[in-house]
Short mmCIF file of C-alpha atoms and ligand atoms in Angstrom, two decimals:
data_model
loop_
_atom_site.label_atom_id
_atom_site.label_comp_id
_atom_site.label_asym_id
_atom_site.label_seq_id
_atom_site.Cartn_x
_atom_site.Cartn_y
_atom_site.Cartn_z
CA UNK A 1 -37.98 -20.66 11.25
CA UNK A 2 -37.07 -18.23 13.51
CA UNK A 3 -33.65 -18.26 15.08
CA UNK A 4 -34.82 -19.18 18.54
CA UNK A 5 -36.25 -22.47 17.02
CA UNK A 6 -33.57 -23.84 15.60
CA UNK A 7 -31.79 -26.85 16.75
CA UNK A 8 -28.62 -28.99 15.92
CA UNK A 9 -30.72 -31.46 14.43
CA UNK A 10 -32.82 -29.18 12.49
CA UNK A 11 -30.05 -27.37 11.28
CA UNK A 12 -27.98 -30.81 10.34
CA UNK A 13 -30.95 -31.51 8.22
CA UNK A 14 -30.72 -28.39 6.21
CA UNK A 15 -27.11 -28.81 6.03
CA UNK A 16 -27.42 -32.73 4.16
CA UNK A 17 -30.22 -30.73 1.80
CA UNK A 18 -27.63 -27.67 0.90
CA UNK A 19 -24.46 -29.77 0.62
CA UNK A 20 -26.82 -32.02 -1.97
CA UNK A 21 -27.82 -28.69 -3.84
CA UNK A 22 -24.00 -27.69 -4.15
CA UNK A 23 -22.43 -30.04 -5.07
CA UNK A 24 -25.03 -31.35 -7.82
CA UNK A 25 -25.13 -27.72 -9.07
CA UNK A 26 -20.93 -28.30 -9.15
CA UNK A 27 -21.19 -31.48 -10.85
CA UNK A 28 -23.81 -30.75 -13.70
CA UNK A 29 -21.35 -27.77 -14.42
CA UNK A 30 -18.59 -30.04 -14.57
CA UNK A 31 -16.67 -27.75 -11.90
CA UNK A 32 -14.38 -29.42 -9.10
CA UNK A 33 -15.87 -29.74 -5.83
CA UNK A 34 -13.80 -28.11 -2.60
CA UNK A 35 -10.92 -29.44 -1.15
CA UNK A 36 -8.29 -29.18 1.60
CA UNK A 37 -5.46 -29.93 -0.73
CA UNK A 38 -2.92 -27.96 -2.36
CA UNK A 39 -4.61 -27.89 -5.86
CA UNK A 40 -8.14 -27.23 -4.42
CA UNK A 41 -10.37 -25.16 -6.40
CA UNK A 42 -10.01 -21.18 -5.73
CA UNK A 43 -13.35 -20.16 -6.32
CA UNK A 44 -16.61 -22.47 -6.69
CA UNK A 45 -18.20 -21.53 -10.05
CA UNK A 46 -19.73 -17.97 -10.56
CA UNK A 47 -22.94 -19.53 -11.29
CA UNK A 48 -25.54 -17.96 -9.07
CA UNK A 49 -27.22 -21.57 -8.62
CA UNK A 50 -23.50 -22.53 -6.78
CA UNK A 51 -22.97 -19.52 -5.48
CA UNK A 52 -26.72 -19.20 -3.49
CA UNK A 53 -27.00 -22.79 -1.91
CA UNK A 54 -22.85 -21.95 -1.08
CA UNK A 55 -23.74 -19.19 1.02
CA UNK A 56 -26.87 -20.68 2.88
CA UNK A 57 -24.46 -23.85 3.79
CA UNK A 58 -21.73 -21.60 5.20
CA UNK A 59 -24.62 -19.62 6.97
CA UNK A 60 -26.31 -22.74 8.27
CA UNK A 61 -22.66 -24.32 9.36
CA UNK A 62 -22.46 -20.85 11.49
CA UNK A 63 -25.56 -21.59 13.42
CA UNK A 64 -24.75 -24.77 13.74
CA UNK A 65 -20.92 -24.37 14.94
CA UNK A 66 -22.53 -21.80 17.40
CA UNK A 67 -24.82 -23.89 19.08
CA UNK A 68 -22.22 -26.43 19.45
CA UNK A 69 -20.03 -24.31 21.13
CA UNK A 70 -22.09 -22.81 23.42
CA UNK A 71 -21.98 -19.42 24.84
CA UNK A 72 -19.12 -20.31 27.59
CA UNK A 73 -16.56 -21.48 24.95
CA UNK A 74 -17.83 -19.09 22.59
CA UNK A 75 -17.26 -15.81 24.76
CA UNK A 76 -13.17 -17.47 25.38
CA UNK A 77 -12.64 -17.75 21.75
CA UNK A 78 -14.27 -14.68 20.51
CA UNK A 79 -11.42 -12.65 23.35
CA UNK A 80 -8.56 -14.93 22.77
CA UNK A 81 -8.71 -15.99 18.96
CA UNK A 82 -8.56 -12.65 16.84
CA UNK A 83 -5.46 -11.59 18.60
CA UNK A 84 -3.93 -14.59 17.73
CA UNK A 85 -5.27 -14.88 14.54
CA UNK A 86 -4.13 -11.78 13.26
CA UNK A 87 -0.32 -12.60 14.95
CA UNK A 88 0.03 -15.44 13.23
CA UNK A 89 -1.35 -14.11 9.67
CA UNK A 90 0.98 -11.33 10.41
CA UNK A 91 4.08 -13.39 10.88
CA UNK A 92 3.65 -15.96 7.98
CA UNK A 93 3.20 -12.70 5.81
CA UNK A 94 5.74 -10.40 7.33
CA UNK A 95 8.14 -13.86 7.28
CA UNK A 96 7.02 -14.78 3.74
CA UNK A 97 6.01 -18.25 4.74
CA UNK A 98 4.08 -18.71 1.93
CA UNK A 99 7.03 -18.93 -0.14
CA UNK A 100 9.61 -20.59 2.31
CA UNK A 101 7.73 -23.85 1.73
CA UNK A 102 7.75 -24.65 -1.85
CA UNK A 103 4.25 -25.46 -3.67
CA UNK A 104 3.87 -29.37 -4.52
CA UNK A 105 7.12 -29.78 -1.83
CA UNK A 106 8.00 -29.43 1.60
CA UNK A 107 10.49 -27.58 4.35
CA UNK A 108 11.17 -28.90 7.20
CA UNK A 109 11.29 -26.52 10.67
CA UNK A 110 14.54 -26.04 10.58
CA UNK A 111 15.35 -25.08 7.13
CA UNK A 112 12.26 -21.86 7.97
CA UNK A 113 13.89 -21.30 11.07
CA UNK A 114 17.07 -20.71 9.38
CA UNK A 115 15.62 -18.72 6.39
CA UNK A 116 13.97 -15.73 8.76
CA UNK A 117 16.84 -16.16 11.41
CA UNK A 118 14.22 -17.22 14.09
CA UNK A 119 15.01 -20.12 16.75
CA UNK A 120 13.14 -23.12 15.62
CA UNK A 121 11.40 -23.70 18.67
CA UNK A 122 9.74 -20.25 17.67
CA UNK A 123 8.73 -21.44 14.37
CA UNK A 124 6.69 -24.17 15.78
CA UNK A 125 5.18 -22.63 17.70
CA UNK A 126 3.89 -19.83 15.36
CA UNK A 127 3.33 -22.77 13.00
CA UNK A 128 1.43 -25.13 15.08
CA UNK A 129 -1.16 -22.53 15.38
CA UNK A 130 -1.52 -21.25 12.00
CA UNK A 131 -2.19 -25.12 11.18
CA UNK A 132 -5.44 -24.65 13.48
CA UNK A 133 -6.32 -21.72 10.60
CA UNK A 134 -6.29 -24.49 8.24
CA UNK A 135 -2.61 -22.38 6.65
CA UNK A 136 -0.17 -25.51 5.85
CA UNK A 137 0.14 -28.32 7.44
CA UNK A 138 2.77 -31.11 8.57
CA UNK A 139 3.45 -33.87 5.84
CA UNK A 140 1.89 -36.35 7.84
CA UNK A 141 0.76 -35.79 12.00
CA UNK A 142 4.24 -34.81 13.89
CA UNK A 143 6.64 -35.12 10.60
CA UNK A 144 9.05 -32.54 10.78
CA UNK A 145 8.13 -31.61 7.22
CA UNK A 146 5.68 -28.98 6.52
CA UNK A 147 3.36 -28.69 3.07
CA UNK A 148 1.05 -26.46 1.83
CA UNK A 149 -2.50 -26.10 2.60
CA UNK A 150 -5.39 -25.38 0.28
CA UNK A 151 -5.73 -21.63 2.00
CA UNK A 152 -1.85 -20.97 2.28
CA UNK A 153 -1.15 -22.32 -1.24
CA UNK A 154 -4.20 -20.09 -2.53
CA UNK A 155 -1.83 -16.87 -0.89
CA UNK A 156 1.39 -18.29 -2.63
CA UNK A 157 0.37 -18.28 -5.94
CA UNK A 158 -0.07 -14.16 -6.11
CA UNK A 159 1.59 -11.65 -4.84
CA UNK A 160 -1.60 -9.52 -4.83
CA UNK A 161 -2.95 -11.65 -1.81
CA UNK A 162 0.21 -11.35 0.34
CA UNK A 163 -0.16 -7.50 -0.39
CA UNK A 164 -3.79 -7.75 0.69
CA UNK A 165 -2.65 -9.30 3.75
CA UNK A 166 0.00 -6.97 4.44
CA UNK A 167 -2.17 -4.00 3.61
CA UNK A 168 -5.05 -5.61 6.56
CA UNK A 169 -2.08 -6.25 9.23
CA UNK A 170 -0.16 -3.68 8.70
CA UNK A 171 -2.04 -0.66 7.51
CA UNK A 172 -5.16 -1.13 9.51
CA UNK A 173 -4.64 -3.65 11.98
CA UNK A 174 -2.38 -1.06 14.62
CA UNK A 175 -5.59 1.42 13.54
CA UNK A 176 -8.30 -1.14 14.46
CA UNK A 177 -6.53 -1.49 17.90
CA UNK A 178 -7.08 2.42 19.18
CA UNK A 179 -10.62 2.45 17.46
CA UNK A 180 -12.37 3.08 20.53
CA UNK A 181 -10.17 5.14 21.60
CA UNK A 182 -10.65 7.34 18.17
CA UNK A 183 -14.39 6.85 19.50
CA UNK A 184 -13.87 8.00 23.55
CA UNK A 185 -11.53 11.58 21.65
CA UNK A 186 -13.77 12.69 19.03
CA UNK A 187 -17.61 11.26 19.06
CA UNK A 188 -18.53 11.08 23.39
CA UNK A 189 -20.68 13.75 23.58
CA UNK A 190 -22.02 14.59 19.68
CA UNK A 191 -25.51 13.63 18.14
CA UNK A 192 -23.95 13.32 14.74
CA UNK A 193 -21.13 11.31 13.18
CA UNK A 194 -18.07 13.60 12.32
CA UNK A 195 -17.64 14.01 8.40
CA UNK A 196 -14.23 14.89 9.05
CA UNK A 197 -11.48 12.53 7.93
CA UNK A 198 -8.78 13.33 10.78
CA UNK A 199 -11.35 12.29 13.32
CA UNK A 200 -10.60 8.17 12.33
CA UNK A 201 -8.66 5.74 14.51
CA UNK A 202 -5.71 5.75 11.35
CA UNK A 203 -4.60 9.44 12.67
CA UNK A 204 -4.23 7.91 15.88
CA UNK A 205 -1.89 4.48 15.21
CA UNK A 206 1.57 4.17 15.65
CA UNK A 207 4.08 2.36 14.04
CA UNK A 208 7.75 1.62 15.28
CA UNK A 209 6.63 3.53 18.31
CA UNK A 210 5.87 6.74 16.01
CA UNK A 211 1.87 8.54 16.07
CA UNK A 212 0.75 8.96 12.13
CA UNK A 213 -1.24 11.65 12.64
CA UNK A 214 -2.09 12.19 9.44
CA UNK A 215 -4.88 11.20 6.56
CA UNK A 216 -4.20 6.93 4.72
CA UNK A 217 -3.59 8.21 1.50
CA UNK A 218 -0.94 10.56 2.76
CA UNK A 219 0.70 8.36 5.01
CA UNK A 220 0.76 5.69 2.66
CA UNK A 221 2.37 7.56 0.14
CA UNK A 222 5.30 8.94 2.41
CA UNK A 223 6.17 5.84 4.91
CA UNK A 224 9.44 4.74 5.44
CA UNK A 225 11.24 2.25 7.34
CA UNK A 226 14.57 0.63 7.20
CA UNK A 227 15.01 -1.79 4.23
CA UNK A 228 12.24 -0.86 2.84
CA UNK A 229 11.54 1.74 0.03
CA UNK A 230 9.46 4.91 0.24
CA UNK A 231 5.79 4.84 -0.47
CA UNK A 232 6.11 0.97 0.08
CA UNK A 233 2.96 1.08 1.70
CA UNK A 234 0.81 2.56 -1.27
CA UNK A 235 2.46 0.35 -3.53
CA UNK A 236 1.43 -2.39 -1.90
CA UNK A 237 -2.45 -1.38 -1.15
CA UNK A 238 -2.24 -0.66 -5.14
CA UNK A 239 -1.59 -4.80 -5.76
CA UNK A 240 -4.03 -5.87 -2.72
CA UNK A 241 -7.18 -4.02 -4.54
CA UNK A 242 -6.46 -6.68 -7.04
CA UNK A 243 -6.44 -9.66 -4.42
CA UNK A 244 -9.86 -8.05 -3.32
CA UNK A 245 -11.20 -7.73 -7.05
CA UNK A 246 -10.53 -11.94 -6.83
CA UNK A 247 -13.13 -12.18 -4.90
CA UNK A 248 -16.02 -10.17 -5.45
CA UNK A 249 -16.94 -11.19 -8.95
CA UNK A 250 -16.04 -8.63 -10.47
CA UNK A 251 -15.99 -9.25 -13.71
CA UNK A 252 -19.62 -10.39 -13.49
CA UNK A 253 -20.40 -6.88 -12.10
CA UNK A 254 -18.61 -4.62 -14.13
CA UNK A 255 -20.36 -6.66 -16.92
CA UNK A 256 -24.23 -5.36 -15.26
CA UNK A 257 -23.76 -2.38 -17.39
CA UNK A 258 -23.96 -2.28 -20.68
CA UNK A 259 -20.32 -0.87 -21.87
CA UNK A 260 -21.56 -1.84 -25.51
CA UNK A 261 -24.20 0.72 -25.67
CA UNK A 262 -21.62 3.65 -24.99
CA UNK A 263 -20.28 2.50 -28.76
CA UNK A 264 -16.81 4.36 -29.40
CA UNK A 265 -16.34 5.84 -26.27
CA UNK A 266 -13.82 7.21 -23.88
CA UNK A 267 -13.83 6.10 -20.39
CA UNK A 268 -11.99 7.78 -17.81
CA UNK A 269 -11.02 5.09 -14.66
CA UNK A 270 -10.85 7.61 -11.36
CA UNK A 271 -9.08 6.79 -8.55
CA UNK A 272 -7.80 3.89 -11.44
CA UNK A 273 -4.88 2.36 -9.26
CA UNK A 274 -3.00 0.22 -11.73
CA UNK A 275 -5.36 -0.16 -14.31
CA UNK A 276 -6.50 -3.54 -13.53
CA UNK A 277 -10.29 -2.70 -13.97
CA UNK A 278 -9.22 -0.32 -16.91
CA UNK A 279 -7.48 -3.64 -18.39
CA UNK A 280 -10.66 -5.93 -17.96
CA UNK A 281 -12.49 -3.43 -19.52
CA UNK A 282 -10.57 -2.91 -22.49
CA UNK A 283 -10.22 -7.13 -23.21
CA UNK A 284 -14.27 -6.89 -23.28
CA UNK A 285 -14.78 -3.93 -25.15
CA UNK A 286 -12.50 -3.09 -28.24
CA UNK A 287 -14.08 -0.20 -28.88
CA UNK A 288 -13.24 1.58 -25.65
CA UNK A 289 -10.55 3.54 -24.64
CA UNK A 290 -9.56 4.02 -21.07
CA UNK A 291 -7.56 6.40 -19.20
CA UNK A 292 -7.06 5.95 -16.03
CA UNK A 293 -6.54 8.27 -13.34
CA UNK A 294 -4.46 8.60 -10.09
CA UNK A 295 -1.43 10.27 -8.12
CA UNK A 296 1.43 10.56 -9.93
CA UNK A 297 3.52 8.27 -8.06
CA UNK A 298 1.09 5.38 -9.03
CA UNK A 299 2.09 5.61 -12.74
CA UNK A 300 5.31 3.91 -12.42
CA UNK A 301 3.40 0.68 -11.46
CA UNK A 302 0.39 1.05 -13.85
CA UNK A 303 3.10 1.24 -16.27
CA UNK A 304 4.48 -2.56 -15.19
CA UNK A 305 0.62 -3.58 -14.98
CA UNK A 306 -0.23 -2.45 -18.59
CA UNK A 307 2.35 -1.79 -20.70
CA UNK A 308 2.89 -5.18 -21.53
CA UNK A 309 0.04 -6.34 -22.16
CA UNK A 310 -1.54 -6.13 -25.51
CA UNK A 311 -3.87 -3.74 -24.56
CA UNK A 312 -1.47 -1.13 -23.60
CA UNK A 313 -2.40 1.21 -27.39
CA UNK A 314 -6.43 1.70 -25.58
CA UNK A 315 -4.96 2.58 -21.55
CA UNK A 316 -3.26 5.30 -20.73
CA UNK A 317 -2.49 7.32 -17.39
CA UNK A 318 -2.98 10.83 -16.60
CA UNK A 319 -1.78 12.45 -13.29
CA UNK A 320 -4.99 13.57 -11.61
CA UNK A 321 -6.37 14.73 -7.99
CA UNK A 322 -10.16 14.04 -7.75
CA UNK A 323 -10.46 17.07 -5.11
CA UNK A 324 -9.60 19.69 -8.57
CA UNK A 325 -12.09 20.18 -11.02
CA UNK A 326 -12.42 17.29 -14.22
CA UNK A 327 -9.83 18.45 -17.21
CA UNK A 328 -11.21 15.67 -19.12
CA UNK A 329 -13.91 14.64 -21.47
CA UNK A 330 -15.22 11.54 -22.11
CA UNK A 331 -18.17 9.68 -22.28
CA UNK A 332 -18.36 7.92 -19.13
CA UNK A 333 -16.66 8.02 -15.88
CA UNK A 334 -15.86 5.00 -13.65
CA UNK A 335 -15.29 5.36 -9.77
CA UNK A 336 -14.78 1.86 -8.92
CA UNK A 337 -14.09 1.65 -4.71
CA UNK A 338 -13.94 4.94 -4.22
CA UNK A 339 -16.50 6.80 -2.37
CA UNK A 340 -16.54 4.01 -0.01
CA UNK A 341 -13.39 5.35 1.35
CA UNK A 342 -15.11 8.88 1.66
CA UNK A 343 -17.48 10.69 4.11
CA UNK A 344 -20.55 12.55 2.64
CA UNK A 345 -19.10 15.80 2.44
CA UNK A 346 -16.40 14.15 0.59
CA UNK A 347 -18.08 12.02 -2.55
CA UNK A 348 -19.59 15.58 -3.24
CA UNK A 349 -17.02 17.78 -3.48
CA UNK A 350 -15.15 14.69 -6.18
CA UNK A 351 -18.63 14.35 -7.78
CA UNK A 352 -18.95 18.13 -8.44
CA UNK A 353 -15.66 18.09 -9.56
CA UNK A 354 -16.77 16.66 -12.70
CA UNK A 355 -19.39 19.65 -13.16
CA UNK A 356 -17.25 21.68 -15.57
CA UNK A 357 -17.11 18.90 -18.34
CA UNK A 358 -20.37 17.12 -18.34
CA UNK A 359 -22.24 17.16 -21.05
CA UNK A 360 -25.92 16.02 -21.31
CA UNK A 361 -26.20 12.01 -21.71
CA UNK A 362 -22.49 11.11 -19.81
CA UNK A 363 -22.56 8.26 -17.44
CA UNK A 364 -21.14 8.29 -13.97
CA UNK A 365 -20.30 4.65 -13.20
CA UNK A 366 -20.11 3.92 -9.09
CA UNK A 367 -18.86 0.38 -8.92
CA UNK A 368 -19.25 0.20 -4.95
CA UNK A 369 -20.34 -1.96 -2.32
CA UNK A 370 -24.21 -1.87 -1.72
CA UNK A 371 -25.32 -2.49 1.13
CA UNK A 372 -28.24 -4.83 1.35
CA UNK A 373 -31.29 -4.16 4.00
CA UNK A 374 -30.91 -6.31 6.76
CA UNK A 375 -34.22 -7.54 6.76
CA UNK A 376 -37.16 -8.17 4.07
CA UNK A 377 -40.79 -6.50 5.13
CA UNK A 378 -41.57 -9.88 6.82
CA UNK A 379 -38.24 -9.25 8.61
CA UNK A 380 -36.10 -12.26 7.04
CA UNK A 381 -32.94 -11.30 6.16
CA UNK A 382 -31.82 -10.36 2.85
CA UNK A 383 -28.84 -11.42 2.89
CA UNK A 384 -26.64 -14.40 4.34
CA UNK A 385 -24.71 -14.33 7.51
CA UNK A 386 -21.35 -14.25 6.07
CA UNK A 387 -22.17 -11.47 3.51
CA UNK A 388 -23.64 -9.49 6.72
CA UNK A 389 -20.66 -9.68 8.28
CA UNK A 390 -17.97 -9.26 6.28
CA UNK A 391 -19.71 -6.02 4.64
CA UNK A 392 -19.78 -5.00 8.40
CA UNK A 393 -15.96 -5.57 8.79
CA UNK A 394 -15.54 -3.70 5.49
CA UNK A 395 -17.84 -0.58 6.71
CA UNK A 396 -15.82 -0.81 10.23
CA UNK A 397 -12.59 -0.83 8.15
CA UNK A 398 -13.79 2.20 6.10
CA UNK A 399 -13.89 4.10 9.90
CA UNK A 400 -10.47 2.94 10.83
CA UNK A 401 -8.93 4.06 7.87
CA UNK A 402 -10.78 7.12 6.61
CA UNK A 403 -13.73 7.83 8.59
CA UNK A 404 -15.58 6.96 5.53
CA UNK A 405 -18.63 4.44 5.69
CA UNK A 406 -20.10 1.54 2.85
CA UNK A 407 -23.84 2.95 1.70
CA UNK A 408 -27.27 1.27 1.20
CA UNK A 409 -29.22 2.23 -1.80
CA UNK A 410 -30.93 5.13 -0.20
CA UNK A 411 -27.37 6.30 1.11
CA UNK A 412 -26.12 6.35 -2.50
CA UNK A 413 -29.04 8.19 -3.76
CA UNK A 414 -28.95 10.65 -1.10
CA UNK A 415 -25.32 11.84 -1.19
CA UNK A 416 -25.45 11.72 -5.47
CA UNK A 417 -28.53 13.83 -5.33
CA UNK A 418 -26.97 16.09 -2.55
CA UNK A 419 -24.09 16.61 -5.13
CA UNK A 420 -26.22 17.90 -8.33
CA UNK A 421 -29.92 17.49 -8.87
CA UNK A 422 -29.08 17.05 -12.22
CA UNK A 423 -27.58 13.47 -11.68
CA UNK A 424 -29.96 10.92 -12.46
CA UNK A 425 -29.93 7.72 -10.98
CA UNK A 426 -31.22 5.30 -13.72
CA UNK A 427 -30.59 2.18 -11.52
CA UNK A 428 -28.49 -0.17 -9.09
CA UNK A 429 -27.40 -3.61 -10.44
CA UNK A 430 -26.25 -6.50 -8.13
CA UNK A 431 -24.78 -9.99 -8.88
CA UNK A 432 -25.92 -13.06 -6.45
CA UNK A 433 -22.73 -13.38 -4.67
CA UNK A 434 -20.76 -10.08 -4.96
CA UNK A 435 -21.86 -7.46 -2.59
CA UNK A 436 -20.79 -4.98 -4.78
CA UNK A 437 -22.78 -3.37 -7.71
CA UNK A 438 -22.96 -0.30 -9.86
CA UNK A 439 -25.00 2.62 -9.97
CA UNK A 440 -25.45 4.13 -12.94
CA UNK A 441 -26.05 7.35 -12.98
CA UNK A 442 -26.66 10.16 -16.27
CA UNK A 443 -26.04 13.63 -16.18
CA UNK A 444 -29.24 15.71 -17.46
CA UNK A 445 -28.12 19.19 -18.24
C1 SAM B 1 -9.67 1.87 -2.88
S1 SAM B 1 -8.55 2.30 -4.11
C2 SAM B 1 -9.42 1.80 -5.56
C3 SAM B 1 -8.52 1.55 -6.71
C4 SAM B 1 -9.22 0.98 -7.96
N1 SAM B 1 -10.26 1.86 -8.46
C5 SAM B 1 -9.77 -0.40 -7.66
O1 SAM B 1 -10.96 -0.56 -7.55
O2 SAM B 1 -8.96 -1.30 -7.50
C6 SAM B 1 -8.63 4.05 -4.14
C7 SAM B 1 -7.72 4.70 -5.17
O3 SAM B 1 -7.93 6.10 -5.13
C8 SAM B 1 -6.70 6.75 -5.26
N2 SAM B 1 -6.82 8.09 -4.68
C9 SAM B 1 -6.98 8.43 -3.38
N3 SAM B 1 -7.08 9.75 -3.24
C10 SAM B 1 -6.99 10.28 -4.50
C11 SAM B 1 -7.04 11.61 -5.01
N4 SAM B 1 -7.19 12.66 -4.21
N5 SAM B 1 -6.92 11.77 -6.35
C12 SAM B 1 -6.76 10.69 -7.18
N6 SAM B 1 -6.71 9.40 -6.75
C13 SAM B 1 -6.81 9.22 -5.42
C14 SAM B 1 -5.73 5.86 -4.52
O4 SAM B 1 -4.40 6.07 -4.94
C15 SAM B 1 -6.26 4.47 -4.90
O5 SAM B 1 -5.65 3.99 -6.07
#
């Protein structure tokens, strides 16, 4: 039905059919259906036949929560809401909330107001909103005792999702809010987008008052600020890529190629981070053996990540730049989110940098977002709403923070084929769910 057709009653209908769907697909799997509380479920199962009738519902809710609110009351909310959506997640993170308010217990106003050193008459009011975000919630309607919700308990129990958090408000968020004006300095007036990475909205942000002026990875690695150590800032965006890995399947997509077939092999994890890809990897596969790669200040941290863990004999860590040529040989090489944070000119120069120790037969393992078409040839989407959009808030995120860009299929071939000829693209493989996938690609000498 086209979208022009649709109607609050025609869309309630759909929405009694897909919450039947769900939550019989939840049942006959014996998984726990959703709920506000504390202990509610983190994810719904995996299972595509959950995961498919989930997404429709939340699209069809959309619609329907849109008509509802009508284009007057939509228009206020859509200029008044993300500011104060993104003040509040920013002070219950920068405050640590989350762990102020002990899980299965409560705190009352006064005992937060006292732990951040805030009057309490601020607290409630920061507090009273974030309740509308569905983040804790009073004990019972106007106790003085506040307990957590289903969302903020979800962002207690790991320390990867408040570093997620902090990385979004803190990293990007000041960027986000002089993207135009990165826009009105360096693209008015030009037929093509820039390649360059200095020409993003992150050279432009200021913190405490002071410009960056200079490239993420860079900045992330040398920011400092009273009370709080050096490099704080890469640290932290090391441990939110794991809060993101949460929740994009990811074991279920690394899984789409067959790591099996490679039999004894040596895989090198660029752009590795901490190792927590290298580390599912190696609990699958015994017979592989991962090193992972990164700057040399992130070794300290894949050394907490891995060293303990019973894996630690098969991953190891070697100092690399991807912008100097490959030193080392193996049998396939992962780049899991990392030519998303690249322009064009960029993923070539890293992908040619493996040129001098290819052999015939090595794999070249892109675990990346793929973007979907937006529309089938009968022009119904591909994809549901909430996919669509937050792939488009990742892809605007990529131009805040590195003038990069997320790719379609035909993107990825282009730029792989624009590196070497000689890479082969054997296929792309997707999980229902997930928009990421990998692209497997062999090098044909
Ligand atoms: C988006 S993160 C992805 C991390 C990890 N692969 C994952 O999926 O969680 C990008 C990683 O690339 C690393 N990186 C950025 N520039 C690099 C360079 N020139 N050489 C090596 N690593 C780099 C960063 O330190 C970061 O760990």
């Amino acid at each position: 039905m086209a979208q022009s057709e649709l109607t609050l009653e025609s869309l309630a209908a759909r929405v009694v059919d897909l919450t039947t769907t769900l939550t019989t697909a939840l049942q006959e799997r014996n998984s726990p259906q959703p709920s506000f509380s504390e202990d509610a479920p983190e994810l719904l199962s995996p299972a595509p036949e959950v995961q498919g009738p989930r997404l429709q519902l939340v699209e069809t809710l959309t619609k329907m929560l849109h008509l509802a609110t009508g284009p007057t009351e939509y228009l206020i909310q859509q200029c008044l809401l993300p500011n104060a959506d993104g003040l509040i997640l920013d002070f219950l993170n920068r405050f640590d909330i989350w762990h102020l308010v002990p899980l299965k217990g409560s705190s009352s106003y006064a005992e937060i107001a006292a732990a951040i050193q805030l009057p309490e008459v601020t607290v409630r009011r920061f507090l009273k909103q974030a309740f509308t975000m569905f983040f804790f919630l009073e004990e019972a309607p106007g106790s003085d005792r506040i307990v957590h919700s289903a969302a903020s308990a979800y962002v207690a129990r790991d320390a990867a999702r408040t570093a997620f958090i902090g990385h979004c408000m803190e990293d990007v968020r000041p960027a986000a809010a002089v993207g135009v004006d990165a826009l009105q300095k360096f693209y008015v007036g030009h037929k093509t987008h820039s390649e360059e990475e200095e020409h993003c909205p992150q050279y432009l942000a200021s913190d405490r008052g002071k410009v960056r002026g200079k490239a993420y990875w860079e900045f992330a690695e040398s920011y400092e600020e009273p009370g709080r150590p050096k490099g704080y800032r890469a640290e932290r965006f090391a441990l939110a890529m794991k809060a993101l890995s949460q929740t994009q399947l990811t074991a279920q997509v690394l899984e789409k190629f067959d790591w099996e077939s490679l039999g004894n092999a040596t895989v090198v994890d660029v752009g590795g981070s901490t190792g927590h890809i290298s580390l599912l990897l190696a609990k699958a596969h015994p017979k592989l053996k991962l090193i992972v790669q990164d700057f040399p200040d992130v070794e300290s941290s894949f050394n907490e990540v891995i060293t303990t863990t019973e894996y630690a004999s098969r991953i190891s860590f070697n100092a690399y730049n991807f912008f100097e040529p490959q030193t080392l040989t193996a049998d396939a090489y992962l780049f899991k989110s990392i030519f998303h944070d690249w322009s064009d000119k960029y993923v070539v120069q890293i992908l040619r940098n493996l040129l001098p120790v290819l052999k015939s037969g090595v794999h070249i393992i892109i675990f990346d977002n793929i973007i979907p078409p937006d529309h089938d040839e009968q022009g119904k989407p591909v994809v549901p709403l909430s996919t669509r959009r937050l792939l488009g808030a990742v892809d605007l995120q990529m131009f805040v923070n590195h003038n990069s860009k997320e790719r379609k299929a035909s993107d990825w071939t282009e730029v792989v084929k624009r590196a070497d000829s000689r890479f082969d693209l054997k296929g792309f493989y997707t999980v229902v769910g997930s928009p990421m996938g990998i692209i497997d690609i062999v090098f044909n000498a």
